[in-house]
PDB file of C-alpha atoms in Angstrom:
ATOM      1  CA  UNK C  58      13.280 -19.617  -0.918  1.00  0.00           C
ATOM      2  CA  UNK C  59       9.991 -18.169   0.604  1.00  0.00           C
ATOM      3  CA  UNK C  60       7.187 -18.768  -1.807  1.00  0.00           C
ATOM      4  CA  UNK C  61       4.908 -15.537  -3.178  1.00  0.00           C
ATOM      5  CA  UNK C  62       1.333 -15.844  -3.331  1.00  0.00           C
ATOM      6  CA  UNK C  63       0.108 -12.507  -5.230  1.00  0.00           C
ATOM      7  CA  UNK C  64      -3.750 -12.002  -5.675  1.00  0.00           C
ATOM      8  CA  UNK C  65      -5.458  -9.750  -8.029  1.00  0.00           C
ATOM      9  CA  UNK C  66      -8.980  -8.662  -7.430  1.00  0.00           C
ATOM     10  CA  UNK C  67     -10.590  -7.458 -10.823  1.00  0.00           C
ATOM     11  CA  UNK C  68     -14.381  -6.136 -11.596  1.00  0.00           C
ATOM     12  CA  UNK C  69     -14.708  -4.603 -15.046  1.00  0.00           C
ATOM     13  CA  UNK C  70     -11.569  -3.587 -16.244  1.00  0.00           C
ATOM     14  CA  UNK C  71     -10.505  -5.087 -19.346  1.00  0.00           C
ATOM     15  CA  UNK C  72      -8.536  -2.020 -20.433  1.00  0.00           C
ATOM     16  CA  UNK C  73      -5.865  -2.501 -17.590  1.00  0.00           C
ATOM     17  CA  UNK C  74      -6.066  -6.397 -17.165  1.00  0.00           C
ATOM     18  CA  UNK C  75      -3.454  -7.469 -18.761  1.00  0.00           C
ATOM     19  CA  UNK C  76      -0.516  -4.978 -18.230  1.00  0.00           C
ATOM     20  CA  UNK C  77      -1.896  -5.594 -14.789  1.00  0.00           C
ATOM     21  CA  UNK C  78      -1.204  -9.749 -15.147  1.00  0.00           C
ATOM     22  CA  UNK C  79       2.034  -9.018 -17.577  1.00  0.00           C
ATOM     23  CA  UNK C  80       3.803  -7.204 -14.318  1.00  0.00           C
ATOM     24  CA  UNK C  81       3.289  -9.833 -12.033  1.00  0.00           C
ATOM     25  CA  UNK C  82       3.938 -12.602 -13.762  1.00  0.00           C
ATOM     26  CA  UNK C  83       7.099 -11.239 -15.060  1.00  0.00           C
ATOM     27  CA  UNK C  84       7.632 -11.272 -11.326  1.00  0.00           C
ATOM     28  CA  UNK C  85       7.208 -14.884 -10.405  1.00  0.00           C
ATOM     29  CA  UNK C  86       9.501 -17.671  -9.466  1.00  0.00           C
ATOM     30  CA  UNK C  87       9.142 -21.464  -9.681  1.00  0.00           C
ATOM     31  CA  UNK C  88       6.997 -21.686  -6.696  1.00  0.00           C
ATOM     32  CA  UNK C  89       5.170 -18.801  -6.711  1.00  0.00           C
ATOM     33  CA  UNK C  90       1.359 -18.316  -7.060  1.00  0.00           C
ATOM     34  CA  UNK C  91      -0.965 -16.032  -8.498  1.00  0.00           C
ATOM     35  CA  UNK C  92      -4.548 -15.720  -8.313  1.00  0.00           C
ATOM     36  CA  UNK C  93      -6.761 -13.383 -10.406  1.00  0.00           C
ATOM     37  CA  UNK C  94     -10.229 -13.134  -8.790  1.00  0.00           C
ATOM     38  CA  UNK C  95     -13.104 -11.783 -10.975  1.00  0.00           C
ATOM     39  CA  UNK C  96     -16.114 -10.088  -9.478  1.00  0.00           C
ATOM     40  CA  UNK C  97     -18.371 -11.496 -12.497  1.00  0.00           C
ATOM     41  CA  UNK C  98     -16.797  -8.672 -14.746  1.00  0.00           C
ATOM     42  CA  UNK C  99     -19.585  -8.345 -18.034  1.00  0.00           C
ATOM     43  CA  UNK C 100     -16.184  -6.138 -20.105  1.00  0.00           C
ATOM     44  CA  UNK C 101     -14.387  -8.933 -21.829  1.00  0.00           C
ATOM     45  CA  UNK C 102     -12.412  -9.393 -18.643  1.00  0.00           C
ATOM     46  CA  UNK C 103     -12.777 -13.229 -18.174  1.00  0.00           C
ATOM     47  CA  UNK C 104     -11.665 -13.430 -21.913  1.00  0.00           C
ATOM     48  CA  UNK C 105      -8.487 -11.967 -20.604  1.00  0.00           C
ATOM     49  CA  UNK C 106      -8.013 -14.238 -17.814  1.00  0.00           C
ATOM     50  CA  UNK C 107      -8.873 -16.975 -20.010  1.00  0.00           C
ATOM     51  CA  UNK C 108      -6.096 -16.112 -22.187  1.00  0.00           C
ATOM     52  CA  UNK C 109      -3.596 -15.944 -18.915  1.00  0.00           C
ATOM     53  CA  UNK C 110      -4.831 -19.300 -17.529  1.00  0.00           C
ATOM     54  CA  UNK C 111      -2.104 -21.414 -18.187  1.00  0.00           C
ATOM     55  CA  UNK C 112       0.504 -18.729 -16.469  1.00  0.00           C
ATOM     56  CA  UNK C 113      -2.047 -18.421 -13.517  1.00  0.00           C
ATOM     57  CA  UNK C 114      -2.294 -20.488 -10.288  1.00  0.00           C
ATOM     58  CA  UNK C 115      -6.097 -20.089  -9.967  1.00  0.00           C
ATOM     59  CA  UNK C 116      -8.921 -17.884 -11.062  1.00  0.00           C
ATOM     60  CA  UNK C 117     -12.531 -17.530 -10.406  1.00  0.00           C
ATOM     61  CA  UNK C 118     -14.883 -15.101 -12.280  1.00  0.00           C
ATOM     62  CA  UNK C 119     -18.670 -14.825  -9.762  1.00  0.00           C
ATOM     63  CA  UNK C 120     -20.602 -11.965  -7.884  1.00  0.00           C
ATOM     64  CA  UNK C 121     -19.188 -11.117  -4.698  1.00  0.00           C
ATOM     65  CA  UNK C 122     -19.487  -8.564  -2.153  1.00  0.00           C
ATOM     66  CA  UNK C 123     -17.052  -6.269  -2.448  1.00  0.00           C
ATOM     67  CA  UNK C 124     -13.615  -6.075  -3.014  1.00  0.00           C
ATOM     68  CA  UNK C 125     -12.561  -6.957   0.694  1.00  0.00           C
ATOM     69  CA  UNK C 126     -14.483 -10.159  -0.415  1.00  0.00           C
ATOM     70  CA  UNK C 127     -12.627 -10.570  -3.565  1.00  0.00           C
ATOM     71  CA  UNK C 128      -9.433 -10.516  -1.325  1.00  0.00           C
ATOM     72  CA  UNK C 129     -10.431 -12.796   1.153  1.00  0.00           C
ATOM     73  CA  UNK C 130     -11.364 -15.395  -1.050  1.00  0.00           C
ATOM     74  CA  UNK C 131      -7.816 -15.304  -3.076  1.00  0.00           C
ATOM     75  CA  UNK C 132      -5.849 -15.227  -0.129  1.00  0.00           C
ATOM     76  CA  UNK C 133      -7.754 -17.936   1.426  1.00  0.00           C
ATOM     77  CA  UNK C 134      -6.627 -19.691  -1.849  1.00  0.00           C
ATOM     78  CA  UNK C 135      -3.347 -19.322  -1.462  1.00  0.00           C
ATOM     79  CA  UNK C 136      -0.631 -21.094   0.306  1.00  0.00           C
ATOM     80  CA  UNK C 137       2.565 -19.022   0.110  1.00  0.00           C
ATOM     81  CA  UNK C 138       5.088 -17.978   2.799  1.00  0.00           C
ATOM     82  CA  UNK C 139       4.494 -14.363   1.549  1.00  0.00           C
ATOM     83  CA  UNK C 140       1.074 -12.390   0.731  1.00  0.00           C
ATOM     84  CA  UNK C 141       0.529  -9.297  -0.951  1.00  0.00           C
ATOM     85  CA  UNK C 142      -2.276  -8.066  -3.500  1.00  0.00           C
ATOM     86  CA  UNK C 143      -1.833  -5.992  -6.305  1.00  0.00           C
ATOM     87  CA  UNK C 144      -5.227  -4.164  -7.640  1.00  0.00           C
ATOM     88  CA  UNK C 145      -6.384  -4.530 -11.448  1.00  0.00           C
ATOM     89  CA  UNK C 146      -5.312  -1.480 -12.764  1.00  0.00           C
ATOM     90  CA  UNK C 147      -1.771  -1.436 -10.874  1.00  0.00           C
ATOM     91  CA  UNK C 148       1.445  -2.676 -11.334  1.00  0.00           C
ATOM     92  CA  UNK C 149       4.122  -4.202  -9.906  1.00  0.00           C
ATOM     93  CA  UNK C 150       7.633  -2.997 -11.171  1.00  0.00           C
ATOM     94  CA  UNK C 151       9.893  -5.529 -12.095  1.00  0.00           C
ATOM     95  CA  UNK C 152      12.384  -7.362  -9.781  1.00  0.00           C
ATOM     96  CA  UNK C 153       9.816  -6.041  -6.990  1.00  0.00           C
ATOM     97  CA  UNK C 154       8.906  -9.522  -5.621  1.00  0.00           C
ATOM     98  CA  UNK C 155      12.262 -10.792  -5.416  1.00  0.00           C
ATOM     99  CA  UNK C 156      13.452  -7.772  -3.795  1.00  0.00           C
ATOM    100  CA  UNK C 157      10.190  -8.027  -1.391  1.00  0.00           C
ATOM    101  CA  UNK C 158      11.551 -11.188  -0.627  1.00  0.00           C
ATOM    102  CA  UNK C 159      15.215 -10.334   0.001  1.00  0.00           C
ATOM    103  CA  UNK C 160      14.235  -6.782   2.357  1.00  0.00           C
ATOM    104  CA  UNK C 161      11.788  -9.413   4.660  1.00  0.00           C
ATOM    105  CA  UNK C 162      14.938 -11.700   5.231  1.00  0.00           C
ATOM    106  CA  UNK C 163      17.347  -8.834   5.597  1.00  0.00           C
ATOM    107  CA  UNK C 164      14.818  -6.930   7.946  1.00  0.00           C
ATOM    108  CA  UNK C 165      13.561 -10.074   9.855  1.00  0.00           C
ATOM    109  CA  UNK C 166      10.377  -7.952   9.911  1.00  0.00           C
ATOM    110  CA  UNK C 167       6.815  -9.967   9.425  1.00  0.00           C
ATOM    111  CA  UNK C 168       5.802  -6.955   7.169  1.00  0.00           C
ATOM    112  CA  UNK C 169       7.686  -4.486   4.911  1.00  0.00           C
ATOM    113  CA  UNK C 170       6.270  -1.526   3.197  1.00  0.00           C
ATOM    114  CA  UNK C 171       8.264   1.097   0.356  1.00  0.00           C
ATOM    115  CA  UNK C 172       7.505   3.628  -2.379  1.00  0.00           C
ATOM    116  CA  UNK C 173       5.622   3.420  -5.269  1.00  0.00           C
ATOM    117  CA  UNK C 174       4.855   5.757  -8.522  1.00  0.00           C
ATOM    118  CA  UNK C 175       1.305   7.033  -9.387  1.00  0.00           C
ATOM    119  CA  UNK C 176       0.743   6.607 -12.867  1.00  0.00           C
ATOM    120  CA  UNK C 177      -1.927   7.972 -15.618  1.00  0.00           C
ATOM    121  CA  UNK C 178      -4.077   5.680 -17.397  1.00  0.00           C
ATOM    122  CA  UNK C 179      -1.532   5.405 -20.368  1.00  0.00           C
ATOM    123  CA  UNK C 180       1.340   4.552 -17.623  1.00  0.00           C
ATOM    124  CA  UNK C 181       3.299   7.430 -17.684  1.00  0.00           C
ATOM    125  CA  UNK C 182       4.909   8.513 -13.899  1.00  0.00           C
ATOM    126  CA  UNK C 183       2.498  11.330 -12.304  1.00  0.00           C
ATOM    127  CA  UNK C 184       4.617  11.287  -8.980  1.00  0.00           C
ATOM    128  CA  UNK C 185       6.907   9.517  -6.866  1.00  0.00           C
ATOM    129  CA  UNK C 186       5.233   8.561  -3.975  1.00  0.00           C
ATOM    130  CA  UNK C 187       7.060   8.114  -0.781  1.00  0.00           C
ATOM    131  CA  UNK C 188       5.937   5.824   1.609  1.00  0.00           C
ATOM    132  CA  UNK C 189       7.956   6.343   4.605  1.00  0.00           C
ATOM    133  CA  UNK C 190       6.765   6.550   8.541  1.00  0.00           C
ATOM    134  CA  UNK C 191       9.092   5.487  11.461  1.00  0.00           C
ATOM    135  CA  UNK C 192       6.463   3.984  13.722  1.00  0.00           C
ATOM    136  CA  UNK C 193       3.663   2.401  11.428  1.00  0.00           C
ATOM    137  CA  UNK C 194       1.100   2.054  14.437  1.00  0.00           C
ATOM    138  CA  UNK C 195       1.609   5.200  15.898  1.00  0.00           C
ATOM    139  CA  UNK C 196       1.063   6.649  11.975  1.00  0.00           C
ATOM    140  CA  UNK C 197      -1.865   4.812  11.570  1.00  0.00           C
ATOM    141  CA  UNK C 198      -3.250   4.787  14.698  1.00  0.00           C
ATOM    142  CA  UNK C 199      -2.723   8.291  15.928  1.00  0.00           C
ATOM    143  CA  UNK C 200      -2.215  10.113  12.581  1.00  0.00           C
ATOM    144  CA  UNK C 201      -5.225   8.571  10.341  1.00  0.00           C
ATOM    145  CA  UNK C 202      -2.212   7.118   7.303  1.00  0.00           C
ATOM    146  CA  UNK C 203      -2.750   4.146   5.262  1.00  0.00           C
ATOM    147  CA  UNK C 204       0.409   2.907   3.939  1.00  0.00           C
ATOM    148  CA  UNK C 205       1.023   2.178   0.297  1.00  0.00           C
ATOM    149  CA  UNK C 206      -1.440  -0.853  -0.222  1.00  0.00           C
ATOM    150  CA  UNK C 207       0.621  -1.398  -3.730  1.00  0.00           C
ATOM    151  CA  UNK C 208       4.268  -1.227  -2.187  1.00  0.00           C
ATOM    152  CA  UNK C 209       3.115  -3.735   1.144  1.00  0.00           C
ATOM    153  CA  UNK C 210       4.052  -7.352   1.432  1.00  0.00           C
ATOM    154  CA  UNK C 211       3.722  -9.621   4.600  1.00  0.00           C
ATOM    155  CA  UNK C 212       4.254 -13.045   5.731  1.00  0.00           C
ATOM    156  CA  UNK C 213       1.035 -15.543   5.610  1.00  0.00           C
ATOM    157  CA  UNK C 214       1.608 -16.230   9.415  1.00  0.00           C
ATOM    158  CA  UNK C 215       1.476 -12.597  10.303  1.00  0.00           C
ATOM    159  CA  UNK C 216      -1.919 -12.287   7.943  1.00  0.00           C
ATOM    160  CA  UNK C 217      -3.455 -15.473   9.762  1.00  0.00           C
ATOM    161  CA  UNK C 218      -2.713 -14.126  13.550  1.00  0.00           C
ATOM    162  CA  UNK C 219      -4.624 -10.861  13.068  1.00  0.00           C
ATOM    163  CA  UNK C 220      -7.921 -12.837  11.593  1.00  0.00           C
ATOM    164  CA  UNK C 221      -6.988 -11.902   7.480  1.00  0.00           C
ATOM    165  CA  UNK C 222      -9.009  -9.685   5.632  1.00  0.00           C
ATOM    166  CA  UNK C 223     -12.396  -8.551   7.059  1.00  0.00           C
ATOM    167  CA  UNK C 224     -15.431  -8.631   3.753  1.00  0.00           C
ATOM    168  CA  UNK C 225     -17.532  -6.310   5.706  1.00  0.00           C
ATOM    169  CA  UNK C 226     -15.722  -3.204   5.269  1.00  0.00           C
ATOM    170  CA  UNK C 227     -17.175  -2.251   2.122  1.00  0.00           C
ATOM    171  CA  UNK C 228     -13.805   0.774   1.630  1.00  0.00           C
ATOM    172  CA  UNK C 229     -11.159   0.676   4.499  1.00  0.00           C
ATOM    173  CA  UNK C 230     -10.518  -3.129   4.113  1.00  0.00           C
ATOM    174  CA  UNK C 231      -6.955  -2.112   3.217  1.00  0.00           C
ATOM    175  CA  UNK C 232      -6.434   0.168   6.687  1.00  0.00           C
ATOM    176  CA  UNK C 233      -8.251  -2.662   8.727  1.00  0.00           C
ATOM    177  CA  UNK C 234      -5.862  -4.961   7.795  1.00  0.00           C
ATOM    178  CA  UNK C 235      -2.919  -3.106   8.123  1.00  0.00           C
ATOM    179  CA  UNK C 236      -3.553  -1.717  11.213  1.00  0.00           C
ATOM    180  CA  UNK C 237      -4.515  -4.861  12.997  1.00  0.00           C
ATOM    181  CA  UNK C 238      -0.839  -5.986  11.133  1.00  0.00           C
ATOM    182  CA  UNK C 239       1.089  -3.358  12.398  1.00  0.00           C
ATOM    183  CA  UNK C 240      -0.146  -3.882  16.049  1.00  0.00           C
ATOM    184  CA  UNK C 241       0.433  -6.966  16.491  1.00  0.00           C
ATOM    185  CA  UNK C 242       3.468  -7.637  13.980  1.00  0.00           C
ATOM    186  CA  UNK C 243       6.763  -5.908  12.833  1.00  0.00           C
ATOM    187  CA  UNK C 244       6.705  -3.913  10.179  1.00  0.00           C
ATOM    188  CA  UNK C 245       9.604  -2.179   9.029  1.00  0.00           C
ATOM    189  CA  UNK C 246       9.875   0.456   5.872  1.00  0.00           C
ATOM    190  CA  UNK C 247      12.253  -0.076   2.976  1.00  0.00           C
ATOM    191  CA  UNK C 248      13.384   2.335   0.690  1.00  0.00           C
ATOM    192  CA  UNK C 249      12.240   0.677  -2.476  1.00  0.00           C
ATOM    193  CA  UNK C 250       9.674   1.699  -5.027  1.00  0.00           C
ATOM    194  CA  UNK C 251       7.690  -1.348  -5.731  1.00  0.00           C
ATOM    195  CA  UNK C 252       4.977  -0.384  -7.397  1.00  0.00           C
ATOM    196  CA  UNK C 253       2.945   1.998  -9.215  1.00  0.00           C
ATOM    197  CA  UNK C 254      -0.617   3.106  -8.669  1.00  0.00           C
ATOM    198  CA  UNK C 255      -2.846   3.924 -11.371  1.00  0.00           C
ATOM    199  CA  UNK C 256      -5.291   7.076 -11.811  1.00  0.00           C
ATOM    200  CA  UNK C 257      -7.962   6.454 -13.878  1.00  0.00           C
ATOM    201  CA  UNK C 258     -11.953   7.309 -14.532  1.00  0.00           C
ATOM    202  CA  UNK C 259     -14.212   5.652 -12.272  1.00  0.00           C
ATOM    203  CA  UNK C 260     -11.568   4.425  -9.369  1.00  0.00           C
ATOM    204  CA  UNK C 261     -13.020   3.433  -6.419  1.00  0.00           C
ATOM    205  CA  UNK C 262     -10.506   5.004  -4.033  1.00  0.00           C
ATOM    206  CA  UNK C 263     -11.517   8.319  -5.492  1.00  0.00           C
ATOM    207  CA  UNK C 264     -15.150   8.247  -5.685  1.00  0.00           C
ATOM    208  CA  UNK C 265     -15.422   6.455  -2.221  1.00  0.00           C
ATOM    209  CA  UNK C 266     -13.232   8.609  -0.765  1.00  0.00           C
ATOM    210  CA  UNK C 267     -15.872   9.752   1.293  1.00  0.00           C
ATOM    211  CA  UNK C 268     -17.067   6.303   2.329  1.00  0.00           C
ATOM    212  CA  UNK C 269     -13.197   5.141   3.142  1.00  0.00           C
ATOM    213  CA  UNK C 270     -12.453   8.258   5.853  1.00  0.00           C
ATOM    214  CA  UNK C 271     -15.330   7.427   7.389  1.00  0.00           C
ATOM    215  CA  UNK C 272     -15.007   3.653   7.750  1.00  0.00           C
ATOM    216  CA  UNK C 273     -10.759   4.419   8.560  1.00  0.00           C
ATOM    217  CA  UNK C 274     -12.047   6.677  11.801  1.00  0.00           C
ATOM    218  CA  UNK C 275     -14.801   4.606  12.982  1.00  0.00           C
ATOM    219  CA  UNK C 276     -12.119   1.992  12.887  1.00  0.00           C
ATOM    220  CA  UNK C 277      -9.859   4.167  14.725  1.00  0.00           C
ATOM    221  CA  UNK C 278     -12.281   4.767  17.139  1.00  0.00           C
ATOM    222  CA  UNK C 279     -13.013   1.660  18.022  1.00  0.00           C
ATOM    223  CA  UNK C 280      -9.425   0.542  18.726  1.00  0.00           C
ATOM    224  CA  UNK C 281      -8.513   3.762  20.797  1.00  0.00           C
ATOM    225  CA  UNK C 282     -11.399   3.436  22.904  1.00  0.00           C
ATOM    226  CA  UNK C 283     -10.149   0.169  23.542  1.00  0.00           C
ATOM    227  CA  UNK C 284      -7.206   1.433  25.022  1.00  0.00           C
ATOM    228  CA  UNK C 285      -5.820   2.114  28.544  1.00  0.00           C
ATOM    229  CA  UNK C 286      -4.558   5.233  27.903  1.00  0.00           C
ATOM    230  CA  UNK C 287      -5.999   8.668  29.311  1.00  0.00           C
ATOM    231  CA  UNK C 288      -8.290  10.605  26.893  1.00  0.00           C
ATOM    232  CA  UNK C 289      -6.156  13.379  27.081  1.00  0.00           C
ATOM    233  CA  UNK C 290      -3.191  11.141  25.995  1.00  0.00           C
ATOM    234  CA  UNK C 291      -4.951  10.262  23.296  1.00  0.00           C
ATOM    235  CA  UNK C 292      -5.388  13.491  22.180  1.00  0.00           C
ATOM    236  CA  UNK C 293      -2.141  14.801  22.565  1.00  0.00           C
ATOM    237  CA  UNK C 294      -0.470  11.923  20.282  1.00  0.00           C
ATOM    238  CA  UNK C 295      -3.749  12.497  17.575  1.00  0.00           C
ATOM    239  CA  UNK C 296      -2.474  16.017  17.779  1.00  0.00           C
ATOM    240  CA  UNK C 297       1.152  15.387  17.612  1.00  0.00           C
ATOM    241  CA  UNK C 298       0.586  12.714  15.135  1.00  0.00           C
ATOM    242  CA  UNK C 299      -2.181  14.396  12.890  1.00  0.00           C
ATOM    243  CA  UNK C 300       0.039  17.160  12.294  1.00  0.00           C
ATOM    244  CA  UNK C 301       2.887  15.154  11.248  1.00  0.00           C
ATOM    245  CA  UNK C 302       1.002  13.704   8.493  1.00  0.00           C
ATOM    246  CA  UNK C 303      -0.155  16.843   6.968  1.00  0.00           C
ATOM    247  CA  UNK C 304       3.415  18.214   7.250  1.00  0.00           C
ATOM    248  CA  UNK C 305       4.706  15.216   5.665  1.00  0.00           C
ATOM    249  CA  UNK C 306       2.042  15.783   3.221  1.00  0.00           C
ATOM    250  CA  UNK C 307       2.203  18.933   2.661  1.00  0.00           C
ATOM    251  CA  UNK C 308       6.421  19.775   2.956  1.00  0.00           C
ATOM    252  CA  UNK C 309       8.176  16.718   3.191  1.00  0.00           C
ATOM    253  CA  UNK C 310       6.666  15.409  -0.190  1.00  0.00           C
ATOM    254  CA  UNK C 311       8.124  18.471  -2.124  1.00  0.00           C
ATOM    255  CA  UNK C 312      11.648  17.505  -0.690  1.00  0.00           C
ATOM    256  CA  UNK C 313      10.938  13.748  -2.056  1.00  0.00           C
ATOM    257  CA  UNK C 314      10.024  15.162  -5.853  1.00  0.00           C
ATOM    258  CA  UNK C 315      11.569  13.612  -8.775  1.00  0.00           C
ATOM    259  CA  UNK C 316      10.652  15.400 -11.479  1.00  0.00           C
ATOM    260  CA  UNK C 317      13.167  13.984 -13.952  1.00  0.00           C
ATOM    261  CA  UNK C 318      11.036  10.845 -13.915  1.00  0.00           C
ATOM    262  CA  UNK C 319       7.346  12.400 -14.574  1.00  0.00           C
ATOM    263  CA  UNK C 320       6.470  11.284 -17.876  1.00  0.00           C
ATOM    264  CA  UNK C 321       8.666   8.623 -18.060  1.00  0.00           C
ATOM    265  CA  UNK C 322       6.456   5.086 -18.959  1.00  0.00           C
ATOM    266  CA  UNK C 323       6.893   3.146 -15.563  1.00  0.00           C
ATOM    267  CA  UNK C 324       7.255  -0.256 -17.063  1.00  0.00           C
ATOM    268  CA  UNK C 325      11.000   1.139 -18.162  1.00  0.00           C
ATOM    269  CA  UNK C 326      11.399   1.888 -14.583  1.00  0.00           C
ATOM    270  CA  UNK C 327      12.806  -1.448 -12.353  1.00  0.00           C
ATOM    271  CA  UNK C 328      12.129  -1.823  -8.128  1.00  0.00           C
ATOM    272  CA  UNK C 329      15.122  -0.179  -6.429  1.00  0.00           C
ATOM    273  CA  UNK C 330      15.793   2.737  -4.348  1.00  0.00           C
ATOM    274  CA  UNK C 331      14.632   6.193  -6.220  1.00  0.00           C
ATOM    275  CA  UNK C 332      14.960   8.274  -2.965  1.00  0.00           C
ATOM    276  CA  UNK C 333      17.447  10.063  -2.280  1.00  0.00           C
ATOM    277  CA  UNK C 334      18.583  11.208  -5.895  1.00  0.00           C
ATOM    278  CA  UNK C 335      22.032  11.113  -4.919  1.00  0.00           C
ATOM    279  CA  UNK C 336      24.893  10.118  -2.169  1.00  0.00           C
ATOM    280  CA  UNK C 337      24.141  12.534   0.680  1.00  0.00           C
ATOM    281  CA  UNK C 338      20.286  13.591   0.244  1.00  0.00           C
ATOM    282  CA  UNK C 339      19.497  10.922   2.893  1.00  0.00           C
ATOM    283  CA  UNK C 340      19.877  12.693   6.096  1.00  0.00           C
ATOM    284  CA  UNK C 341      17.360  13.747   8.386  1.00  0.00           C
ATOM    285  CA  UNK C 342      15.081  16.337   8.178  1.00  0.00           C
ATOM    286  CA  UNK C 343      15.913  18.259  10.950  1.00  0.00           C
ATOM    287  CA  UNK C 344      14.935  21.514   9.857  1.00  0.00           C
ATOM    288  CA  UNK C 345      11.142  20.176   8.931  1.00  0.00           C
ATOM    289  CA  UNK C 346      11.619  18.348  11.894  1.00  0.00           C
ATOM    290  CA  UNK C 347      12.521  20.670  14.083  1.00  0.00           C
ATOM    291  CA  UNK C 348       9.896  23.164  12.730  1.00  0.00           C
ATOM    292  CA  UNK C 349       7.361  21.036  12.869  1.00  0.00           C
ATOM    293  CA  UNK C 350       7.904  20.437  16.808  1.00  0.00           C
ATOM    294  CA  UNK C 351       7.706  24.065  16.917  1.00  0.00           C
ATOM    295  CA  UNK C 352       4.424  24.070  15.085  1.00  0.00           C
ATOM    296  CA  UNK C 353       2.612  21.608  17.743  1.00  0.00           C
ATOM    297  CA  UNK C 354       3.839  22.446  21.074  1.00  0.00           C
ATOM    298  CA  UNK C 355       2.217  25.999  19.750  1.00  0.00           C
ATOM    299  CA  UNK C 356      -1.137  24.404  19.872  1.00  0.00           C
ATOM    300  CA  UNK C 357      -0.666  22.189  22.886  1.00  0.00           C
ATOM    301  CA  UNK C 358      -1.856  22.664  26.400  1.00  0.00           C
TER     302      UNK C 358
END
C-alpha cells in the first residue's frame, strides 16, 4: 500500500489546531506519516502539539520564513510514496486519504485533485466547492486558476522532478508548485470532496490576496515568455481561457450548489462524490458550453 506523508504548517492558531490534527490522524494508516511544523507560534500552539506527539511522526516548533518554508522543511522530512499538505485551520474529511490513495491507482495519474467544502470558523458548510478543470495546465497556465490546495495529493517522485516547494514565494507557493506539477506530470481530476477550507479572521489567503495575484502572474509570465508559441497565440488561449474561468465562476458554480448541505457541521460529512446530486445531473454542460463559445469568438479577432 502506498505510504501518506501529510504535513501541517501552523503559526498561531491554537483555536483550530487540534480539529485540524484530529482529521488527519483519523485518516492515517500503519505506515503513514504526519508532520506538524510550527512557525515558533507564542498562542499555546506547541502545547497542542505537545499533547499530539505521540500520534505524530515529527514536529518542530522555530522561526521560519514563510509558510512556503514551513512546507519545504516538512516535506523534506518526509518519506512517503504520497505528499499532500493540509493548512492549520483545515480539514481533511474522513476516509479522504484512503480514497486519495485508491483514485491515484485507479487513475495511474502522478497527481489527483477533487472538491472540497468551505467552512466557517465553527465548521459549519458555507459552500461546496467544485474543483473541476479538464486540462489543469491549460487552466492554470492560460486562465490564472489555482486548484484546490486542500483537495490535491501527488506522488513524492512527481514533487522531487519539478524541484519541490520554492521558500521564496512569500504567497503563490501553492500555484508555483502546482503549475510546475501539472507541466511536467499527469494530473487528473476526481470527483471527490476531500476536504474543507476554513474562513476565518486574519487568513492569509484573504488579506494577501493582493500579494498572491501578483506573485501567480509574474509567475505566469515568466513561464509564457518562455514559450515557443506566437504572442498572439498566447493571447488568444489567455482570452479563451480567462473567460472560461470567470464563466465557471460566475455560472457553472450556481449549477454545482448544494444548498441542502450549508449549515451542516462538515466533520458529519465523509470524502465521496457530492456532485451531481443525483443519477443523471452529470452530463455536460453544453448549453454553458456552448454559450460560452459564443461569448469569446464575439471578442476575438
Amino acid at each position: 500500500m502506498l505510504k501518506f506523508s501529510v504535513i501541517t504548517p501552523n503559526l498561531n492558531l491554537v483555536s483550530y489546531l487540534p480539529q485540524t490534527i484530529e482529521s488527519v490522524v483519523h485518516n492515517l494508516c500503519p505506515g503513514d506519516e504526519y508532520f506538524v511544523i510550527d512557525g515558533g507560534s507564542n498562542d499555546g500552539s506547541v502545547e497542542i502539539i505537545r499533547q499530539y506527539e505521540s500520534r505524530l511522526t515529527g514536529w518542530v516548533s522555530e522561526p521560519d520564513q514563510g509558510y512556503a518554508d514551513a512546507l519545504a522543511k516538512g516535506f523534506a522530512r518526509a518519506t512517503g510514496d504520497i505528499l499532500c499538505w493540509i493548512n492549520s485551520g483545515d480539514l481533511l474529511l474522513p476516509g479522504a486519504l484512503d480514497s486519495a490513495r485508491q483514485a491515484l491507482f485507479d487513475t495511474g495519474a502522478e497527481m489527483v485533485f477533487g472538491d472540497d467544502f468551505y467552512i466557517d470558523e465553527a465548521g459549519r458548510v458555507i459552500v461546496f466547492s467544485r474543483g473541476y478543470v479538464k486540462d489543469l495546465r491549460n487552466a492554470m497556465l492560460y486562465g490564472a486558476w489555482t486548484p484546490l490546495q486542500d483537495a490535491c495529493f501527488w506522488k513524492r517522485g512527481l514533487y522531487e522532478r519539478v524541484g519541490g516547494m520554492n521558500p521564496a514565494f512569500r504567497y503563490a507557493a501553492d500555484f508555483d508548485l502546482f503549475l510546475r506539477m501539472a507541466i511536467h506530470g499527469t494530473c487528473r481530476y476526481v470527483p471527490l470532496t476531500f476536504s474543507a477550507f476554513r474562513r476565518h479572521a486574519g487568513q492569509k489567503s484573504i488579506s494577501g490576496s493582493h500579494a498572491y495575484r501578483r506573485e501567480r502572474e509574474d509567475l505566469r509570465r515568466t513561464v509564457l515568455d518562455g514559450l515557443t508559441e506566437s504572442k498572439l497565440g498566447q493571447s488568444l488561449r489567455c482570452t479563451w481561457h480567462e473567460a472560461a474561468i470567470r464563466w465557471r465562476v460566475r455560472v457553472s458554480q450556481r449549477r454545482w450548489r448544494r444548498d441542502d448541505l450549508v449549515g451542516q457541521l462538515v466533520e458529519k460529512l465523509p470524502c465521496r462524490q457530492y456532485w451531481p446530486l443525483e443519477a443523471g445531473q452529470n452530463r455536460p454542460i453544453a448549453k454553458e458550453r456552448n454559450a460560452l463559445r459564443r461569448f469569446v469568438t464575439a471578442f476575438l479577432p
